[in-house]
PDB file of C-alpha atoms in Angstrom:
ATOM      1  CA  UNK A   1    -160.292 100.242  23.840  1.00 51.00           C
ATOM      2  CA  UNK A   2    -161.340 103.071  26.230  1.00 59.00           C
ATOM      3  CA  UNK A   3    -159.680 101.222  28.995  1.00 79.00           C
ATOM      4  CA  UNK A   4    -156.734 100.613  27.189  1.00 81.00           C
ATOM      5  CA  UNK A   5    -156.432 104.508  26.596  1.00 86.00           C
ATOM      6  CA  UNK A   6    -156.882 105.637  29.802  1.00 87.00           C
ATOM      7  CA  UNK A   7    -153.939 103.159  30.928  1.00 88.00           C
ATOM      8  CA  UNK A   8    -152.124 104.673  28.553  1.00 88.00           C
ATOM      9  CA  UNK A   9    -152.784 108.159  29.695  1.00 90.00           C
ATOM     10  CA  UNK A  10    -152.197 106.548  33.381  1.00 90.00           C
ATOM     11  CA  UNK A  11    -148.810 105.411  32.288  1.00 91.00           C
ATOM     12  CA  UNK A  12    -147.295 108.552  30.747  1.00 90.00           C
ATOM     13  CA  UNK A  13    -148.451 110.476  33.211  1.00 90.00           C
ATOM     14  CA  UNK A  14    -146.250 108.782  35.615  1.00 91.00           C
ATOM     15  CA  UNK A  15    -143.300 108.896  33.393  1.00 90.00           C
ATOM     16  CA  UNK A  16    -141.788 111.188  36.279  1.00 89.00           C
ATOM     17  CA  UNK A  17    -138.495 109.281  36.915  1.00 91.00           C
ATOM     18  CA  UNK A  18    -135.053 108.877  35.260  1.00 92.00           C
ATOM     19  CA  UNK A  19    -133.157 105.395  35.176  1.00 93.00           C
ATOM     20  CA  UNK A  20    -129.207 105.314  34.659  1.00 94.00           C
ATOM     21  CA  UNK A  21    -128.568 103.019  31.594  1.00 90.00           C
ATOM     22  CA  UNK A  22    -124.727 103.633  32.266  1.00 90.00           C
ATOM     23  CA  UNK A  23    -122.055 105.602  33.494  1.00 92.00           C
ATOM     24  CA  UNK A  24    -119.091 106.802  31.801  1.00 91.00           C
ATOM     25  CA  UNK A  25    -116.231 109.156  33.122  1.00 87.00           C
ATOM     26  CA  UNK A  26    -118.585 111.477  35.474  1.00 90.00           C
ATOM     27  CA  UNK A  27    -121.202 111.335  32.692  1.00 93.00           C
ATOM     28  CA  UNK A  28    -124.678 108.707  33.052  1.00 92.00           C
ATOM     29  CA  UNK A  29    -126.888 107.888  29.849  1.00 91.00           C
ATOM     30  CA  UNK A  30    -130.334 108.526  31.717  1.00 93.00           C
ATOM     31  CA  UNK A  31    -133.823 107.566  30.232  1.00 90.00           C
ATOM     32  CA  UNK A  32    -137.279 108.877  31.400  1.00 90.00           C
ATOM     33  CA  UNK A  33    -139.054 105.940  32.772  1.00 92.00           C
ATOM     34  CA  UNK A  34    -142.558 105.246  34.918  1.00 93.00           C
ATOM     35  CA  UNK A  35    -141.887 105.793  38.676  1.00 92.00           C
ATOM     36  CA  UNK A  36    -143.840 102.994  40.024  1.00 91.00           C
ATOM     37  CA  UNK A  37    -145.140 105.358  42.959  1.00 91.00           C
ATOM     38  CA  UNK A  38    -146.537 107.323  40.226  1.00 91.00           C
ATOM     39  CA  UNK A  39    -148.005 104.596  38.512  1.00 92.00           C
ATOM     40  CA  UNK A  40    -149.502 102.997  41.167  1.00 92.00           C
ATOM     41  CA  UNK A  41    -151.039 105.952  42.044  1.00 91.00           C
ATOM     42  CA  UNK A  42    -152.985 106.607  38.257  1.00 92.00           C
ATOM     43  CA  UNK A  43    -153.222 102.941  37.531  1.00 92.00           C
ATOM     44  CA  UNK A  44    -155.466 102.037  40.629  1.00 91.00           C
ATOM     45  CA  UNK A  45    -157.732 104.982  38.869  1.00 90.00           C
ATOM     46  CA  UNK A  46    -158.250 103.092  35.726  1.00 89.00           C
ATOM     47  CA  UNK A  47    -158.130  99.676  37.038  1.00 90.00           C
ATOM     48  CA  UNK A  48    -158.389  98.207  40.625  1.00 88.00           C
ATOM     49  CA  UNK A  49    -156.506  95.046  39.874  1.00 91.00           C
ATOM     50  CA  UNK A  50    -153.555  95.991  38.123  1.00 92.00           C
ATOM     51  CA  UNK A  51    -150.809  94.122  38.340  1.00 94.00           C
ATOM     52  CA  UNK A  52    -146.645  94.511  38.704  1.00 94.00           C
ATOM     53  CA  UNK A  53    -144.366  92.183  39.242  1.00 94.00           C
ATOM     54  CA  UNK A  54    -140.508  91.849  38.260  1.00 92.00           C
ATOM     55  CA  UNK A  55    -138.126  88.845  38.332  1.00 94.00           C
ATOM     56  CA  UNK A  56    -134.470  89.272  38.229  1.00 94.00           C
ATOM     57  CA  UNK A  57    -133.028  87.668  34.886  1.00 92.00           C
ATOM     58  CA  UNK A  58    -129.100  88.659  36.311  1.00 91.00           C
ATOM     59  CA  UNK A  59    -127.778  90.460  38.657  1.00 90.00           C
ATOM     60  CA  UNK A  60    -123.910  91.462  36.827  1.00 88.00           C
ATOM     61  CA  UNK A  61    -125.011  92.970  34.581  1.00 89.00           C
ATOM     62  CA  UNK A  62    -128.288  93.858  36.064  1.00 92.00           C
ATOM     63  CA  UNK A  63    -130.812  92.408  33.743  1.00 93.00           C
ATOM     64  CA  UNK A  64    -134.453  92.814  34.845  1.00 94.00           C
ATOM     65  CA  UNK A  65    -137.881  91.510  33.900  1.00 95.00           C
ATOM     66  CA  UNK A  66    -141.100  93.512  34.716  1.00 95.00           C
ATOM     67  CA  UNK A  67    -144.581  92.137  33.820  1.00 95.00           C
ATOM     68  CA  UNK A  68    -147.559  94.569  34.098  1.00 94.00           C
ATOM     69  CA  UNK A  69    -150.922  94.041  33.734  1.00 94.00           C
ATOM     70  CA  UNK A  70    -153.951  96.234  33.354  1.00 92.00           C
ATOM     71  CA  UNK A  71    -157.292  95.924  32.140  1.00 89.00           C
ATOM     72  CA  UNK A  72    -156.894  92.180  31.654  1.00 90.00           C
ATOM     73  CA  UNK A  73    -154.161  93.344  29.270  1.00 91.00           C
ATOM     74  CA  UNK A  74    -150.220  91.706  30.173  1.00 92.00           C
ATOM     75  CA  UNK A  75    -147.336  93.021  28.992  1.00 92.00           C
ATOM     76  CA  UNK A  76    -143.871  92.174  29.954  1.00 93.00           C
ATOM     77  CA  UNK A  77    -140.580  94.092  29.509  1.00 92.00           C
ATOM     78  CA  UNK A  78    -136.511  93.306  29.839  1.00 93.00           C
ATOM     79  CA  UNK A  79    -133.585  96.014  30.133  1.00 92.00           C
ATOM     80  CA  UNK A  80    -130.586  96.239  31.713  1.00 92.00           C
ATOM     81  CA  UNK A  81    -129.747  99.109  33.841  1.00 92.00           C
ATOM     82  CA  UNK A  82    -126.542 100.646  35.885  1.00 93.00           C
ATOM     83  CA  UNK A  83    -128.023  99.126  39.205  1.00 94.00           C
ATOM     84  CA  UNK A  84    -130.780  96.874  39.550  1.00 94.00           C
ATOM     85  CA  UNK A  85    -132.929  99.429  40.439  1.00 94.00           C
ATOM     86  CA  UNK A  86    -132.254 101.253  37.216  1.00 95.00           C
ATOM     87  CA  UNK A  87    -132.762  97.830  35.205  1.00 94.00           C
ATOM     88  CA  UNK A  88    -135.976  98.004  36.795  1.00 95.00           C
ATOM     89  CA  UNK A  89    -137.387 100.534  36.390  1.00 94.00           C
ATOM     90  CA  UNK A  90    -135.694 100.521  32.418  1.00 93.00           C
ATOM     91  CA  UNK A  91    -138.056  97.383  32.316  1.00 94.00           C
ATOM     92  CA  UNK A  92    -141.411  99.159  33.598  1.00 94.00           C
ATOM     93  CA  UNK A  93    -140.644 101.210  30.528  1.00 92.00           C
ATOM     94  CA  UNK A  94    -140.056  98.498  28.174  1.00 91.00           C
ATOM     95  CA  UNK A  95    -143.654  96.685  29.420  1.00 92.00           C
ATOM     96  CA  UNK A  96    -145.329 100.540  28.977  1.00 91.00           C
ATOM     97  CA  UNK A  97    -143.895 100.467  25.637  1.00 88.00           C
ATOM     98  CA  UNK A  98    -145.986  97.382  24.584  1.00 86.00           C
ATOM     99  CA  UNK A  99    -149.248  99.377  25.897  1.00 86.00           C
ATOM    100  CA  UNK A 100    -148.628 101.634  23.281  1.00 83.00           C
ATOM    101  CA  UNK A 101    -146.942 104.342  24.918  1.00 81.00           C
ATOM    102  CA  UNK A 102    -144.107 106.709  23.188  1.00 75.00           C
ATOM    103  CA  UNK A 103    -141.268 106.551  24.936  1.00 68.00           C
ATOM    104  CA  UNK A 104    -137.942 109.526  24.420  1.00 65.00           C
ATOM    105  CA  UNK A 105    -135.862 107.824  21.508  1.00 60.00           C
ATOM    106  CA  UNK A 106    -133.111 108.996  22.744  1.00 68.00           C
ATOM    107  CA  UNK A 107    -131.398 109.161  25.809  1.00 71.00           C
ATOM    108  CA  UNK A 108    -129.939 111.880  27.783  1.00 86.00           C
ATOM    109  CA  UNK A 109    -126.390 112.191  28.997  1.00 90.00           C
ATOM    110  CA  UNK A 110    -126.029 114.312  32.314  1.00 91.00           C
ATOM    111  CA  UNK A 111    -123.481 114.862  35.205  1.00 93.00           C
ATOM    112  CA  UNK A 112    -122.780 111.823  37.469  1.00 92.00           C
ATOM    113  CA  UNK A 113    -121.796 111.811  41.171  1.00 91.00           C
ATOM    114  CA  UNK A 114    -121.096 108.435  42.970  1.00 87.00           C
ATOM    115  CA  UNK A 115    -122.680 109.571  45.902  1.00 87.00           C
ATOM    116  CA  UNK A 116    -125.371 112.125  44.648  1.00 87.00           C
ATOM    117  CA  UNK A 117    -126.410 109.856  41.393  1.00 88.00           C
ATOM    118  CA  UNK A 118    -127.197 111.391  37.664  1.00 89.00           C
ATOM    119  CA  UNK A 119    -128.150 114.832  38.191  1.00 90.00           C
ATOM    120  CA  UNK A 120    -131.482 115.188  36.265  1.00 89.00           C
ATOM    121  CA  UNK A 121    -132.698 119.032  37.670  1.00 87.00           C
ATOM    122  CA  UNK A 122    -132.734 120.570  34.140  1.00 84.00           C
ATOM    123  CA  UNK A 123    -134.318 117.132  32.184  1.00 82.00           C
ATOM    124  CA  UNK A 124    -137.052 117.155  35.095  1.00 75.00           C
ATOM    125  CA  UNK A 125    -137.531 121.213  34.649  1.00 70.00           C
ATOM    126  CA  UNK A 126    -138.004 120.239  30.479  1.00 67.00           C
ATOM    127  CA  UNK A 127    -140.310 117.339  31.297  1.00 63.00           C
ATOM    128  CA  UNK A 128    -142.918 119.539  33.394  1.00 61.00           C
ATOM    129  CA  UNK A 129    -143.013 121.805  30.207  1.00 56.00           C
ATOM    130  CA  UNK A 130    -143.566 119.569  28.180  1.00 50.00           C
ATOM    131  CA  UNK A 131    -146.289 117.094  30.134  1.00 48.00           C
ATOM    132  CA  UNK A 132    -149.146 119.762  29.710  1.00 47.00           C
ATOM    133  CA  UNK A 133    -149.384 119.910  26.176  1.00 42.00           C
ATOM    134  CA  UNK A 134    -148.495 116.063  25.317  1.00 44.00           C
ATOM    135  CA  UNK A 135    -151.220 114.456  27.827  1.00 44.00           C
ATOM    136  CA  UNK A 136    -154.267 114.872  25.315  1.00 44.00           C
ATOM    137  CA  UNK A 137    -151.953 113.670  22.614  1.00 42.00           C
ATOM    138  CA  UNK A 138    -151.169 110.528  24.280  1.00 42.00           C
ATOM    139  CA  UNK A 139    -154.271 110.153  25.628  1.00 42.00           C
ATOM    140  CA  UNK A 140    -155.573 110.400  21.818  1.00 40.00           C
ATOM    141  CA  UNK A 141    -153.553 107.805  20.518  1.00 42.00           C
ATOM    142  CA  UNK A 142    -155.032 104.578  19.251  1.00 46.00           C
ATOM    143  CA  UNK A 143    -153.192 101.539  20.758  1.00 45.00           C
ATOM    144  CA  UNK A 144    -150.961 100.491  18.014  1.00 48.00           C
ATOM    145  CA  UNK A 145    -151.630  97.321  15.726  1.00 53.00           C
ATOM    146  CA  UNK A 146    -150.358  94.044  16.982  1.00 57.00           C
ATOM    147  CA  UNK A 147    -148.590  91.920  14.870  1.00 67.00           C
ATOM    148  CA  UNK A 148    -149.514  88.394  15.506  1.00 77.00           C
ATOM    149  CA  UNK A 149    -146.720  86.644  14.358  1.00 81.00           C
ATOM    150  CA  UNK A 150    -144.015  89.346  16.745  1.00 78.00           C
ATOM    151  CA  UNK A 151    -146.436  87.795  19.778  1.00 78.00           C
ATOM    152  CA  UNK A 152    -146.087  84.045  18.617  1.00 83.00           C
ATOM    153  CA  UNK A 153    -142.602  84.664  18.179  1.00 83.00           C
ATOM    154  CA  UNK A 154    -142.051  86.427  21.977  1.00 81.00           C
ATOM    155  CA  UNK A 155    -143.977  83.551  23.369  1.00 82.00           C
ATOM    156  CA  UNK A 156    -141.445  81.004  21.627  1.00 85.00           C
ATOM    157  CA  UNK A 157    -138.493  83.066  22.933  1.00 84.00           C
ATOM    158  CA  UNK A 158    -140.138  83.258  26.481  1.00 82.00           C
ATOM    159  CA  UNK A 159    -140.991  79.291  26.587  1.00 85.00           C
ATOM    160  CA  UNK A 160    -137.469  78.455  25.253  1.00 85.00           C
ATOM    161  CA  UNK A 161    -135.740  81.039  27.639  1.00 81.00           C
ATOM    162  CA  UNK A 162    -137.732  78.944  30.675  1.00 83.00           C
ATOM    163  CA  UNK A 163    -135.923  75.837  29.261  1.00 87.00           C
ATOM    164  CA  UNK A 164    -132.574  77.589  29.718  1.00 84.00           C
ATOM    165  CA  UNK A 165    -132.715  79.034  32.916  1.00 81.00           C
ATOM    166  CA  UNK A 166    -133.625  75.747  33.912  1.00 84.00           C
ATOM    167  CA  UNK A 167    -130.783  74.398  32.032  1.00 86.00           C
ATOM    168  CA  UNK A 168    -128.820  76.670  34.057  1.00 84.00           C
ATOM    169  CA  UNK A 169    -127.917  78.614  31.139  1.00 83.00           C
ATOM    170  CA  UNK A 170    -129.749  81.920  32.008  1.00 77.00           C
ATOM    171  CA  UNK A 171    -127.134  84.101  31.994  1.00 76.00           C
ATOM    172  CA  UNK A 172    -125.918  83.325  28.574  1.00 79.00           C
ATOM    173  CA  UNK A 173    -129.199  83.634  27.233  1.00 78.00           C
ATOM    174  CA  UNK A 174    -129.614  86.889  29.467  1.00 74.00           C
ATOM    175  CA  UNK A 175    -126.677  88.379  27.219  1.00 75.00           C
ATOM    176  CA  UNK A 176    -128.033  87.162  24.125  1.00 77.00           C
ATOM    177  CA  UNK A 177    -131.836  88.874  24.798  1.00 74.00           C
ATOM    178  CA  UNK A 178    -129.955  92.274  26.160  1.00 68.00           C
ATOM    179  CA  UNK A 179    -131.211  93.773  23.086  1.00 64.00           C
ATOM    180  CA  UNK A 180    -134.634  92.304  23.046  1.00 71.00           C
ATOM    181  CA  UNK A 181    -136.525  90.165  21.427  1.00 74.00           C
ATOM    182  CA  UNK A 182    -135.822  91.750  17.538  1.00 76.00           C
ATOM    183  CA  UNK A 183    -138.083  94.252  15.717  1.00 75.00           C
ATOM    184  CA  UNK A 184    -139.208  92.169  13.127  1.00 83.00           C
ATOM    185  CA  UNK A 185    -140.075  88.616  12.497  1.00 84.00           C
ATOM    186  CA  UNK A 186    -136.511  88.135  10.985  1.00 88.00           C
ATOM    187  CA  UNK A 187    -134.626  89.723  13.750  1.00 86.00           C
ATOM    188  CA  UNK A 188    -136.950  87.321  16.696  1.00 85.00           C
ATOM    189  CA  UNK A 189    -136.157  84.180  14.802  1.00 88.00           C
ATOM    190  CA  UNK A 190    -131.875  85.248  14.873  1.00 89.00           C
ATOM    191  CA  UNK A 191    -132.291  85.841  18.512  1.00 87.00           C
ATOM    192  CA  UNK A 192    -134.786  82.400  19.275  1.00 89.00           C
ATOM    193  CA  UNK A 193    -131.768  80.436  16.695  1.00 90.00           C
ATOM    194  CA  UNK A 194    -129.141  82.055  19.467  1.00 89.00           C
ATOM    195  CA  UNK A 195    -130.520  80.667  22.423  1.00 89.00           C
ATOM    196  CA  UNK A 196    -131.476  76.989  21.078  1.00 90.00           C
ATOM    197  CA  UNK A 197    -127.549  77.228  19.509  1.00 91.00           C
ATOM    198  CA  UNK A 198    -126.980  78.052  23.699  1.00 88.00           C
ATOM    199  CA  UNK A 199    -129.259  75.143  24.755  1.00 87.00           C
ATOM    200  CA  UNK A 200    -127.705  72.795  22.469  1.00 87.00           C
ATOM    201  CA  UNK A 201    -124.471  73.675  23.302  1.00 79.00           C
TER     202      UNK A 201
END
């Protein structure tokens, strides 16, 4: 448990980047996110043999799978992104979610350039302010309950999604898990009735 709270103090510490969920007329939807320099850097502190690795689930849209691994601990996570860089990193987030750590519920709009990117000055100017007084928070929180049945019901999704892809219907079942893998029992067995209605079909 103490490992699993330092990881979690390792991860929001290097919540020190901003990902691009879209862009819309000279505006981006931006969400704070680990930078993996970061978190390479205050992982290998709390556990030599962490782990990251990401798979590409699609490339239009940009759909992106990372799967970390600390302490003996895996997690994996899947977003979409405005580039595949930003689906990436969206998807560090999403596994550092399932360690237990808060993530911004909402996320910020800001000024886009094509050729500069999202310009995130004053959201990284309000994120130093804020990281001093939120680290012994985080690093206080217990790592949330797991509900066994949400696991059993990712792994079913996960084993089933193999079967697609090899199917060669990955990017329809791509679309379908774009919003996740449901919040509740209810919502994972919609999504895992989706994809065998995909496999079937």
């Amino acid at each position: 448990m103490a490992d699993l709270d330092r990881a979690r103090e390792a991860l929001r510490a290097s919540l020190t980047a901003w990902a691009v969920a879209e862009v819309r007329a000279g505006q981006a939807r931006v969400t704070l996110v680990p930078a993996p320099d970061a978190l390479a850097l205050h992982l290998e502190r709390v556990d030599a043999g962490w782990a990251l690795s990401w798979a590409c689930d699609s490339v239009t849209p940009p759909v992106v799978r990372a799967r970390l691994t600390v302490c003996g601990v895996t997690r994996e996570g899947l977003a979409t992104g405005h580039t595949l860089n930003d689906a990436r990193l969206c998807a560090l987030a999403d596994a550092a979610h399932f360690f237990g750590l808060p993530l911004p519920e909402e996320a910020q709009w800001v000024e886009y350039d094509p050729e500069d990117g999202a310009n995130t000055a004053d959201l990284d100017a309000e994120t130093e302010r804020a990281a001093a007084p939120s680290a012994q928070a985080v690093a206080l929180l217990p790592e949330p309950p797991r509900d066994p049945q949400m696991d059993k019901a990712r792994r079913h999704i996960e084993d089933l999604l193999e079967q697609l892809k090899a199917a060669g219907k990955g990017g329809d079942a791509t679309r379908v898990l774009l919003r996740g893998y449901g919040e509740t029992v209810e919502e994972s067995r919609g999504i895992y009735k989706e994809l065998q209605a995909i496999l079937k079909g």
